Each structure stands twice: as C-alpha cells, then as structure tokens.
C-alpha cells in the first residue's frame, strides 16, 4: 500500500524571502570545468606557483614537528580559536605600514579579519545598509560578489559604469549620484579591477571621501594589489580617513586561496562594528596558523619570488599574445595576475563574442586549458580573462590558443591570407 503523502502547509515559494528566491548565485570558476589533475587552470586568478610559505621538500616548515605540518597545533583543535586574532592582525599591519601614504601607523584596532574578502563585503552591507531601503554603488565591470551580497541582503544597486576605454572611475557621475541618492551607504571600487586589472588612483578617491553631503563609506577592494607597482596599496591610508575601508586577501599573491582568509583595514570605530557583528570564532586555528606562517620573513621572501615570476610571465603574455593571428587588443591595465584580451572575428578583424566563446570552450574541452570568458561585461566584448600561469603553463597556453584560433578560422573560411585580402579590398576602395 502506498504511503499517504505528508500533509503540510509549507510552501517554499511563499516562505522564503522573495529576494533570495530570485537570487542568481555567484558563478565560480569550478562550476564549469573541474580540476582533473591534467588541466591547466588559468581561469580563477589563483597563484600557479603555489603557497607563499617557506616549506621544505616534504611540505613542512623547517623545524616543525613531523606530525604538525606547518606548525598547526593538532592536539589543540578541541579548543575554540582566538576570537580576536591580534597576533595575525599585527603581522598584517606591519606588512602594510609602508608610510608611502601617511606618516601614521595602523594597528590591530584598524582590522577586521574574515573568511576571505567575501565576509567583509557582506559584513559591511549588514552593518551599514537597511534591507529594502539602503543601496550601494558599484562600477561595472567589476567583481560579481558585490551584487550577489547586495541581493542576499535586499540592497539595491546604483551602477556607474567605468569610463571606456580606460576603465577609470567616472568620478563626476559618482559624486552626482551620491548627492542625488543619500540612501547609498557604500561605494565598492576594485583596485586593481577585476576583470580590468586597472588601478584606482588616490586622486579619484579624494572627491568621494570629501563629498560635502554624502554620509557613507568608500570600500576599496585590493585583492590583487601585490601584483601592482610597489607602494600601490592604500591600506595604511585608513589612518587618515574615517570613511575609507580597504579590503585585502591572502588568496592571490600569497597563494593561499584554500585557507579563505581576508582582511578589511578601516578606522577603529568601523572595525569595532564589523568585529561586533561577526561570528565569534570565524577564523579557524589552522587558517590562522598558516596565515601567520605566511607573514614570516622567510615566507614573505617566497611570496616575493613568486610575485616576480608572475610578473615575468605576465610580461611574456603581453609580448607574445599580439603575435597570434586573431588576438586583438588588451583591455584595461596590467596591475593584477591576469590579462584581459580580445578575440577577433578574423585576423585583423573586430572583437567577437562568438569566437571568444568558441576559444574558451575548445581550450577547456579539447586542450585542457581553462580560461574565463568575460565578453558579456561592459567594454569587454570578445574578451577572455587569462590568469598568469607558470612558464610551462604559459607556453602551452600560447601554443594551444594559436592552434585553436587557426581551426576556428578555417571552419569560418578565414585565416592566413585574410589580412592581406582585407588590405587589398580597402586599397581598392580608396582608389575608387
């Protein structure tokens, strides 16, 4: 006998919050292509050179107990972690107290540490925005989690697109929008931008920080700042501005995406708010131990060496990619561990999303090289975002890309000789 259906008044469609029901989740790099052990992953802006830790050949810190890996207290895992993380915060502040932007120093009282930068993004929204009433301002194209977190918290977005082709912030329009919409509480800016790789200059921030009527915070996301020129980070500048927040992460230059640890540098009153609303023990003991190890002088030297190698391979991409028939212009800047580059409808042609999507799919599915398609974003038509890999990975990517483009153009009936044919047509048109 069939069981009687369970009777309940529960209806997900009317029980859940409407903004959550309509939510489009952030699409992660691994949603499309998994790591099968043979793929070259140039899509998620991870550090291909590995963690910035001074490890020996067995993967341990020199002198660490054989059962403790890099010094994690395995016997102490039954205890809750330190809720304040002052030792870790001190190391982070020491790293950023360069005095390139202010003679003042920042300390642990200026810091919130969380599960990646994403926790800081969400914490700021919860601390300063009233659901259904407040809003934020973003500058697309930019990091997608600002919009996802805003949707989760029922916060509206005022987009002010970056200027093209420079991908610089449109400061006059931003300041005017802030004056017109006092309900905006946060301005999220990415520096270097994702996917643009472009730095936001201090001169663009000051009109926002000194806005005569707007009562809100400028949030500068510096996830990729360690790939930019030395002294580019504005983390210490929070000592001068009570309405500035600078977010950073150990996921990129430090090669520690797996421990999920980020930080928000801000004025002490703002830091107190963020620390008051966080979960009590949001940073695990293993994550904290690994982060502290990464900030030791020995490990910082490893990170510096990895950074130099990434910059070298980034310059190689900038030099070699334009030589491949069908590769167009670079978009944005070169301040991160990736490049944003156009795929063309034919050698010497125009940016083309169809070709970029075909290259993206064929590289991943037939060649085991995974990059990221970004052609649907403002100013990024035909663009792929390519994470900088190791020397071997870069070489393989360049070879596979050239071969894939050649195959696509052969199917379209274009390829070698297309540029000459186009030039002949144009010359005849001029003569006519």
Tab-separated table of C-alpha atoms in Angstrom:
chain	number	residue	atom	x	y	z
A	1	UNK	CA	0.000	0.000	0.000
A	2	UNK	CA	1.367	3.388	-0.965
A	3	UNK	CA	2.173	5.676	1.923
A	4	UNK	CA	-0.086	8.633	2.464
A	5	UNK	CA	1.537	11.843	1.211
A	6	UNK	CA	2.755	14.066	4.000
A	7	UNK	CA	0.402	16.944	4.512
A	8	UNK	CA	1.942	20.261	5.366
A	9	UNK	CA	1.195	23.926	4.925
A	10	UNK	CA	4.817	24.553	3.960
A	11	UNK	CA	5.294	26.394	0.657
A	12	UNK	CA	8.861	27.355	-0.237
A	13	UNK	CA	7.687	29.959	-2.746
A	14	UNK	CA	5.862	31.927	-0.068
A	15	UNK	CA	8.046	31.025	2.919
A	16	UNK	CA	11.460	32.128	1.646
A	17	UNK	CA	12.349	35.778	1.179
A	18	UNK	CA	11.472	36.947	-2.360
A	19	UNK	CA	14.934	38.416	-2.970
A	20	UNK	CA	16.518	35.062	-2.100
A	21	UNK	CA	14.136	33.119	-4.346
A	22	UNK	CA	15.136	35.316	-7.282
A	23	UNK	CA	18.837	35.259	-6.430
A	24	UNK	CA	21.350	34.328	-9.116
A	25	UNK	CA	24.318	32.874	-7.191
A	26	UNK	CA	27.896	33.879	-7.935
A	27	UNK	CA	29.265	31.595	-10.638
A	28	UNK	CA	32.584	30.131	-9.545
A	29	UNK	CA	35.354	29.113	-11.902
A	30	UNK	CA	34.996	25.431	-10.964
A	31	UNK	CA	31.291	25.449	-11.836
A	32	UNK	CA	32.243	24.989	-15.490
A	33	UNK	CA	35.426	22.935	-15.563
A	34	UNK	CA	36.851	20.797	-12.750
A	35	UNK	CA	40.476	20.096	-11.963
A	36	UNK	CA	41.083	16.549	-13.179
A	37	UNK	CA	44.794	16.671	-12.431
A	38	UNK	CA	45.813	17.360	-16.023
A	39	UNK	CA	44.102	20.669	-16.802
A	40	UNK	CA	45.922	23.975	-16.784
A	41	UNK	CA	43.726	26.284	-14.718
A	42	UNK	CA	44.122	29.884	-15.901
A	43	UNK	CA	40.584	30.995	-15.035
A	44	UNK	CA	40.289	31.716	-11.302
A	45	UNK	CA	43.258	34.069	-10.737
A	46	UNK	CA	44.860	31.599	-8.362
A	47	UNK	CA	48.621	31.659	-7.798
A	48	UNK	CA	50.032	28.966	-10.080
A	49	UNK	CA	53.354	28.999	-8.227
A	50	UNK	CA	51.801	27.639	-5.035
A	51	UNK	CA	51.531	28.886	-1.455
A	52	UNK	CA	53.842	31.616	-0.269
A	53	UNK	CA	55.283	29.520	2.533
A	54	UNK	CA	58.893	28.647	3.260
A	55	UNK	CA	58.348	24.874	3.139
A	56	UNK	CA	60.902	22.103	2.878
A	57	UNK	CA	60.741	19.297	0.314
A	58	UNK	CA	58.204	17.392	2.419
A	59	UNK	CA	55.851	20.361	2.625
A	60	UNK	CA	56.672	21.359	6.192
A	61	UNK	CA	58.141	24.462	7.752
A	62	UNK	CA	61.782	23.827	8.702
A	63	UNK	CA	61.918	22.738	12.342
A	64	UNK	CA	58.194	21.999	12.622
A	65	UNK	CA	57.213	18.717	14.342
A	66	UNK	CA	56.747	15.888	11.879
A	67	UNK	CA	53.071	15.496	12.768
A	68	UNK	CA	52.283	19.206	12.836
A	69	UNK	CA	52.695	20.133	9.187
A	70	UNK	CA	53.480	23.851	9.210
A	71	UNK	CA	53.095	24.211	12.964
A	72	UNK	CA	49.352	23.730	13.457
A	73	UNK	CA	48.572	22.581	16.990
A	74	UNK	CA	46.675	19.433	16.103
A	75	UNK	CA	46.311	18.483	19.768
A	76	UNK	CA	44.618	21.818	20.442
A	77	UNK	CA	41.868	21.505	17.846
A	78	UNK	CA	39.312	20.643	20.530
A	79	UNK	CA	39.545	24.262	21.697
A	80	UNK	CA	37.845	27.224	20.032
A	81	UNK	CA	40.181	29.583	18.163
A	82	UNK	CA	41.187	33.053	19.284
A	83	UNK	CA	38.191	35.322	18.559
A	84	UNK	CA	40.365	38.443	18.231
A	85	UNK	CA	43.396	37.273	16.205
A	86	UNK	CA	45.572	40.142	17.457
A	87	UNK	CA	48.858	38.412	16.562
A	88	UNK	CA	47.707	37.876	12.983
A	89	UNK	CA	46.345	41.433	12.756
A	90	UNK	CA	49.663	42.828	13.997
A	91	UNK	CA	51.544	40.962	11.266
A	92	UNK	CA	49.150	42.227	8.594
A	93	UNK	CA	49.531	45.806	9.790
A	94	UNK	CA	53.316	45.512	9.907
A	95	UNK	CA	53.230	44.391	6.284
A	96	UNK	CA	51.127	47.397	5.201
A	97	UNK	CA	52.728	50.118	7.336
A	98	UNK	CA	54.931	51.312	4.492
A	99	UNK	CA	54.406	55.043	5.215
A	100	UNK	CA	54.142	55.636	1.492
A	101	UNK	CA	50.812	57.446	2.009
A	102	UNK	CA	50.826	58.627	5.632
A	103	UNK	CA	53.294	59.033	8.496
A	104	UNK	CA	50.703	57.421	10.778
A	105	UNK	CA	50.695	53.719	11.571
A	106	UNK	CA	47.805	51.294	11.704
A	107	UNK	CA	47.417	48.551	14.301
A	108	UNK	CA	45.109	45.632	15.194
A	109	UNK	CA	42.398	48.118	16.157
A	110	UNK	CA	42.163	49.027	12.446
A	111	UNK	CA	41.395	45.479	11.311
A	112	UNK	CA	38.597	43.028	10.695
A	113	UNK	CA	39.680	39.568	9.525
A	114	UNK	CA	37.216	37.218	7.913
A	115	UNK	CA	36.627	34.239	5.665
A	116	UNK	CA	38.124	35.753	2.537
A	117	UNK	CA	37.199	39.248	1.380
A	118	UNK	CA	33.663	37.964	0.841
A	119	UNK	CA	32.895	38.019	4.562
A	120	UNK	CA	33.988	41.659	4.761
A	121	UNK	CA	31.823	42.535	1.738
A	122	UNK	CA	28.795	41.007	3.434
A	123	UNK	CA	29.603	42.374	6.907
A	124	UNK	CA	29.790	45.937	5.583
A	125	UNK	CA	26.375	45.550	3.964
A	126	UNK	CA	24.838	44.199	7.153
A	127	UNK	CA	26.445	46.906	9.286
A	128	UNK	CA	25.546	49.935	7.179
A	129	UNK	CA	22.614	49.079	4.899
A	130	UNK	CA	18.953	48.720	5.844
A	131	UNK	CA	17.318	45.914	3.809
A	132	UNK	CA	14.735	47.185	1.363
A	133	UNK	CA	15.779	50.803	1.861
A	134	UNK	CA	19.541	51.371	1.540
A	135	UNK	CA	21.586	50.918	-1.616
A	136	UNK	CA	25.195	50.638	-2.757
A	137	UNK	CA	27.101	51.987	-5.739
A	138	UNK	CA	29.257	49.767	-7.958
A	139	UNK	CA	31.319	50.476	-11.067
A	140	UNK	CA	30.923	47.703	-13.644
A	141	UNK	CA	32.635	45.747	-14.967
A	142	UNK	CA	33.635	44.582	-11.502
A	143	UNK	CA	33.701	41.674	-9.039
A	144	UNK	CA	30.379	39.840	-9.070
A	145	UNK	CA	30.071	39.207	-5.329
A	146	UNK	CA	29.153	42.840	-4.597
A	147	UNK	CA	25.890	42.303	-6.477
A	148	UNK	CA	25.274	38.830	-5.020
A	149	UNK	CA	25.758	40.024	-1.424
A	150	UNK	CA	23.558	43.045	-2.083
A	151	UNK	CA	20.793	40.790	-3.411
A	152	UNK	CA	21.059	38.484	-0.393
A	153	UNK	CA	20.667	41.479	1.915
A	154	UNK	CA	17.845	43.052	-0.157
A	155	UNK	CA	20.002	46.059	-1.011
A	156	UNK	CA	19.577	47.950	-4.285
A	157	UNK	CA	22.491	48.770	-6.585
A	158	UNK	CA	23.247	52.007	-8.413
A	159	UNK	CA	25.713	51.074	-11.190
A	160	UNK	CA	28.001	53.800	-12.507
A	161	UNK	CA	29.980	52.161	-15.338
A	162	UNK	CA	33.711	52.661	-15.617
A	163	UNK	CA	34.837	55.021	-18.348
A	164	UNK	CA	35.846	53.421	-21.640
A	165	UNK	CA	38.365	52.571	-22.875
A	166	UNK	CA	40.439	53.419	-19.776
A	167	UNK	CA	38.221	51.595	-17.232
A	168	UNK	CA	38.777	54.542	-14.865
A	169	UNK	CA	36.072	55.518	-12.346
A	170	UNK	CA	33.637	58.142	-13.601
A	171	UNK	CA	34.176	60.416	-10.605
A	172	UNK	CA	31.825	63.267	-11.642
A	173	UNK	CA	28.940	60.862	-12.191
A	174	UNK	CA	29.696	59.002	-8.946
A	175	UNK	CA	29.699	62.208	-6.893
A	176	UNK	CA	26.499	63.390	-8.564
A	177	UNK	CA	24.818	60.041	-7.918
A	178	UNK	CA	25.817	60.157	-4.250
A	179	UNK	CA	24.337	63.634	-3.935
A	180	UNK	CA	21.107	62.530	-5.605
A	181	UNK	CA	20.748	59.282	-3.638
A	182	UNK	CA	21.598	59.743	0.045
A	183	UNK	CA	20.364	56.197	0.728
A	184	UNK	CA	23.614	54.916	-0.818
A	185	UNK	CA	25.799	53.787	2.067
A	186	UNK	CA	28.719	52.051	0.352
A	187	UNK	CA	30.750	52.632	-2.816
A	188	UNK	CA	32.603	49.479	-3.894
A	189	UNK	CA	35.675	50.054	-6.064
A	190	UNK	CA	38.080	47.342	-7.216
A	191	UNK	CA	41.783	48.273	-7.433
A	192	UNK	CA	43.292	46.648	-9.432
A	193	UNK	CA	39.966	45.939	-11.060
A	194	UNK	CA	38.551	42.519	-11.790
A	195	UNK	CA	38.394	41.874	-14.727
A	196	UNK	CA	40.089	45.122	-15.788
A	197	UNK	CA	43.455	44.988	-13.991
A	198	UNK	CA	43.340	48.791	-13.650
A	199	UNK	CA	44.389	50.686	-10.507
A	200	UNK	CA	42.171	53.349	-8.949
A	201	UNK	CA	44.335	56.434	-8.257
A	202	UNK	CA	44.179	58.321	-4.980
A	203	UNK	CA	43.065	61.384	-6.901
A	204	UNK	CA	39.846	59.569	-7.834
A	205	UNK	CA	39.110	58.655	-4.219
A	206	UNK	CA	39.546	62.041	-2.565
A	207	UNK	CA	36.427	63.666	-4.135
A	208	UNK	CA	34.390	60.757	-2.773
A	209	UNK	CA	35.973	60.800	0.676
A	210	UNK	CA	35.425	64.567	0.951
A	211	UNK	CA	31.915	64.605	-0.555
A	212	UNK	CA	30.082	67.571	1.041
A	213	UNK	CA	26.727	65.838	1.568
A	214	UNK	CA	27.105	62.068	1.271
A	215	UNK	CA	27.246	60.047	4.500
A	216	UNK	CA	28.774	56.704	3.574
A	217	UNK	CA	31.907	54.583	3.154
A	218	UNK	CA	34.264	54.128	0.209
A	219	UNK	CA	35.293	50.459	0.038
A	220	UNK	CA	38.463	49.757	-1.954
A	221	UNK	CA	38.953	46.095	-2.850
A	222	UNK	CA	42.696	45.441	-3.165
A	223	UNK	CA	42.588	41.678	-3.728
A	224	UNK	CA	45.286	41.938	-6.443
A	225	UNK	CA	47.295	44.814	-5.035
A	226	UNK	CA	50.545	42.861	-4.568
A	227	UNK	CA	50.859	42.427	-8.349
A	228	UNK	CA	50.730	46.222	-8.827
A	229	UNK	CA	53.769	48.509	-8.501
A	230	UNK	CA	55.331	48.731	-5.053
A	231	UNK	CA	53.630	51.232	-2.769
A	232	UNK	CA	50.279	50.985	-4.558
A	233	UNK	CA	48.335	49.686	-1.549
A	234	UNK	CA	46.288	52.293	0.313
A	235	UNK	CA	45.658	50.083	3.356
A	236	UNK	CA	47.541	52.405	5.713
A	237	UNK	CA	45.572	55.385	4.367
A	238	UNK	CA	42.642	54.366	6.575
A	239	UNK	CA	44.552	56.094	9.381
A	240	UNK	CA	43.708	59.386	7.639
A	241	UNK	CA	40.121	58.725	6.548
A	242	UNK	CA	37.297	57.557	8.856
A	243	UNK	CA	35.143	56.709	5.826
A	244	UNK	CA	37.648	54.534	3.923
A	245	UNK	CA	37.763	50.723	4.022
A	246	UNK	CA	40.480	48.759	2.206
A	247	UNK	CA	39.898	45.034	1.709
A	248	UNK	CA	42.657	42.519	1.009
A	249	UNK	CA	43.056	38.748	0.809
A	250	UNK	CA	45.733	36.094	1.139
A	251	UNK	CA	44.219	34.175	-1.782
A	252	UNK	CA	46.136	35.787	-4.635
A	253	UNK	CA	49.764	36.888	-4.250
A	254	UNK	CA	50.200	34.738	-1.127
A	255	UNK	CA	48.852	31.658	-2.926
A	256	UNK	CA	46.573	30.742	-0.019
A	257	UNK	CA	43.140	30.635	-1.628
A	258	UNK	CA	42.491	27.370	0.195
A	259	UNK	CA	42.549	28.863	3.703
A	260	UNK	CA	39.948	31.565	2.886
A	261	UNK	CA	41.358	34.483	4.834
A	262	UNK	CA	40.811	38.162	4.100
A	263	UNK	CA	41.067	41.464	5.921
A	264	UNK	CA	39.356	44.839	5.986
A	265	UNK	CA	41.517	47.778	7.059
A	266	UNK	CA	39.397	50.648	8.415
A	267	UNK	CA	39.110	53.280	11.126
A	268	UNK	CA	38.833	51.749	14.634
A	269	UNK	CA	35.133	52.686	15.116
A	270	UNK	CA	34.243	50.893	11.871
A	271	UNK	CA	36.423	47.908	12.801
A	272	UNK	CA	34.631	47.654	16.164
A	273	UNK	CA	31.264	47.450	14.381
A	274	UNK	CA	32.428	44.744	11.997
A	275	UNK	CA	34.036	42.726	14.782
A	276	UNK	CA	30.899	43.048	16.925
A	277	UNK	CA	28.627	41.500	14.295
A	278	UNK	CA	30.892	38.666	13.089
A	279	UNK	CA	30.572	35.075	14.230
A	280	UNK	CA	32.569	34.620	17.467
A	281	UNK	CA	35.182	32.232	16.047
A	282	UNK	CA	35.145	32.975	12.324
A	283	UNK	CA	38.860	32.230	11.735
A	284	UNK	CA	39.897	28.634	12.394
A	285	UNK	CA	43.106	27.700	14.200
A	286	UNK	CA	44.643	26.045	11.092
A	287	UNK	CA	43.831	29.059	8.892
A	288	UNK	CA	45.286	31.469	11.424
A	289	UNK	CA	48.455	29.404	11.880
A	290	UNK	CA	49.033	29.164	8.127
A	291	UNK	CA	48.394	32.895	7.671
A	292	UNK	CA	50.868	33.800	10.429
A	293	UNK	CA	53.448	31.485	8.868
A	294	UNK	CA	52.913	33.184	5.504
A	295	UNK	CA	53.699	36.560	7.085
A	296	UNK	CA	57.074	35.452	8.476
A	297	UNK	CA	60.185	36.949	6.833
A	298	UNK	CA	61.136	33.593	5.294
A	299	UNK	CA	57.700	33.066	3.724
A	300	UNK	CA	57.426	36.682	2.581
A	301	UNK	CA	60.617	36.067	0.613
A	302	UNK	CA	58.938	33.082	-1.077
A	303	UNK	CA	55.900	35.217	-1.928
A	304	UNK	CA	58.168	37.922	-3.349
A	305	UNK	CA	59.893	35.360	-5.573
A	306	UNK	CA	56.546	34.008	-6.778
A	307	UNK	CA	55.341	37.539	-7.470
A	308	UNK	CA	58.440	38.291	-9.541
A	309	UNK	CA	57.904	35.108	-11.544
A	310	UNK	CA	54.236	36.007	-12.151
A	311	UNK	CA	55.150	39.498	-13.320
A	312	UNK	CA	57.722	37.966	-15.681
A	313	UNK	CA	55.120	35.629	-17.183
A	314	UNK	CA	52.586	38.458	-17.359
A	315	UNK	CA	55.050	40.469	-19.436
A	316	UNK	CA	55.595	37.399	-21.600
A	317	UNK	CA	51.849	37.217	-22.298
A	318	UNK	CA	51.736	40.934	-23.097
A	319	UNK	CA	54.612	40.472	-25.545
A	320	UNK	CA	53.579	37.175	-27.174
A	321	UNK	CA	49.773	37.257	-27.382
A	322	UNK	CA	49.593	40.049	-30.011
A	323	UNK	CA	51.735	37.914	-32.345
A	324	UNK	CA	48.975	35.291	-32.617
A	325	UNK	CA	46.652	35.877	-35.615
A	326	UNK	CA	43.168	36.615	-34.297
A	327	UNK	CA	44.219	38.068	-30.952
A	328	UNK	CA	43.137	41.681	-30.587
A	329	UNK	CA	43.884	44.406	-28.082
A	330	UNK	CA	44.425	44.125	-24.368
A	331	UNK	CA	41.733	45.839	-22.318
A	332	UNK	CA	42.361	47.615	-19.025
A	333	UNK	CA	45.691	47.570	-17.241
A	334	UNK	CA	48.366	45.160	-16.089
A	335	UNK	CA	48.173	45.553	-12.317
A	336	UNK	CA	46.985	42.022	-11.483
A	337	UNK	CA	47.902	38.376	-12.095
A	338	UNK	CA	45.790	38.178	-15.235
A	339	UNK	CA	45.322	39.867	-18.584
A	340	UNK	CA	42.089	40.746	-20.378
A	341	UNK	CA	42.442	40.263	-24.118
A	342	UNK	CA	40.164	40.342	-27.177
A	343	UNK	CA	39.478	37.502	-29.599
A	344	UNK	CA	38.629	38.716	-33.131
A	345	UNK	CA	36.157	37.508	-35.760
A	346	UNK	CA	39.135	37.184	-38.153
A	347	UNK	CA	42.815	38.111	-38.065
A	348	UNK	CA	42.841	41.893	-38.118
A	349	UNK	CA	39.069	41.912	-37.576
A	350	UNK	CA	36.755	43.007	-34.778
A	351	UNK	CA	36.193	41.723	-31.230
A	352	UNK	CA	33.759	38.807	-31.357
A	353	UNK	CA	31.957	37.039	-28.515
A	354	UNK	CA	31.168	34.019	-30.679
A	355	UNK	CA	34.853	33.419	-31.382
A	356	UNK	CA	35.811	34.107	-27.754
A	357	UNK	CA	33.237	31.574	-26.524
A	358	UNK	CA	34.431	29.015	-29.056
A	359	UNK	CA	38.050	29.538	-27.977
A	360	UNK	CA	37.058	29.286	-24.302
A	361	UNK	CA	35.142	26.020	-24.823
A	362	UNK	CA	37.662	24.364	-27.128
A	363	UNK	CA	40.641	25.241	-24.970
A	364	UNK	CA	38.958	23.671	-21.953
A	365	UNK	CA	37.220	20.686	-23.518
A	366	UNK	CA	39.781	19.646	-26.119
A	367	UNK	CA	43.093	21.035	-24.844
A	368	UNK	CA	42.757	21.008	-21.052
A	369	UNK	CA	43.472	24.738	-20.749
A	370	UNK	CA	40.820	26.635	-18.781
A	371	UNK	CA	40.494	30.428	-19.089
A	372	UNK	CA	37.492	32.696	-18.321
A	373	UNK	CA	35.063	34.219	-20.824
A	374	UNK	CA	34.219	37.846	-19.957
A	375	UNK	CA	32.635	39.065	-23.204
A	376	UNK	CA	29.219	39.851	-21.731
A	377	UNK	CA	30.562	42.545	-19.403
A	378	UNK	CA	30.638	46.243	-20.244
A	379	UNK	CA	33.542	47.152	-22.513
A	380	UNK	CA	34.727	43.532	-22.689
A	381	UNK	CA	33.267	42.309	-25.988
A	382	UNK	CA	35.194	39.333	-27.295
A	383	UNK	CA	37.365	39.208	-24.173
A	384	UNK	CA	38.954	36.331	-22.325
A	385	UNK	CA	40.496	36.806	-18.910
A	386	UNK	CA	43.659	34.747	-18.675
A	387	UNK	CA	45.317	34.094	-15.327
A	388	UNK	CA	49.108	34.185	-15.415
A	389	UNK	CA	50.498	30.679	-15.029
A	390	UNK	CA	53.945	29.154	-14.683
A	391	UNK	CA	56.398	29.351	-17.551
A	392	UNK	CA	55.417	25.885	-18.755
A	393	UNK	CA	51.698	26.699	-18.493
A	394	UNK	CA	52.142	29.980	-20.331
A	395	UNK	CA	53.965	28.280	-23.178
A	396	UNK	CA	51.318	25.603	-23.525
A	397	UNK	CA	48.504	28.176	-23.419
A	398	UNK	CA	50.098	30.243	-26.191
A	399	UNK	CA	50.576	27.197	-28.416
A	400	UNK	CA	47.076	25.843	-27.850
A	401	UNK	CA	45.451	29.250	-28.340
A	402	UNK	CA	47.143	29.761	-31.704
A	403	UNK	CA	46.134	26.290	-32.855
A	404	UNK	CA	42.517	26.664	-31.668
A	405	UNK	CA	42.127	30.055	-33.376
A	406	UNK	CA	43.554	28.650	-36.588
A	407	UNK	CA	40.994	25.840	-36.504
A	408	UNK	CA	38.078	28.197	-35.810
A	409	UNK	CA	39.034	30.482	-38.680
A	410	UNK	CA	39.489	27.536	-41.035
A	411	UNK	CA	35.915	26.487	-40.302
A	412	UNK	CA	34.756	30.056	-40.950
A	413	UNK	CA	36.693	30.244	-44.204
A	414	UNK	CA	39.144	32.836	-42.904
A	415	UNK	CA	42.684	32.561	-41.686
A	416	UNK	CA	46.058	33.010	-43.285
A	417	UNK	CA	45.689	35.483	-46.099
A	418	UNK	CA	42.606	37.126	-44.579
A	419	UNK	CA	44.543	40.225	-43.526
A	420	UNK	CA	46.069	40.593	-46.998
A	421	UNK	CA	42.662	40.195	-48.637
A	422	UNK	CA	41.157	42.811	-46.325
A	423	UNK	CA	44.005	45.231	-47.073
A	424	UNK	CA	43.518	44.720	-50.835
A	425	UNK	CA	39.783	45.436	-50.557
A	426	UNK	CA	40.448	48.595	-48.540
A	427	UNK	CA	43.087	49.765	-51.061
A	428	UNK	CA	40.695	49.266	-53.965
A	429	UNK	CA	38.017	51.180	-52.078
A	430	UNK	CA	40.416	54.105	-51.591
A	431	UNK	CA	41.320	54.112	-55.280
A	432	UNK	CA	37.652	54.021	-56.268
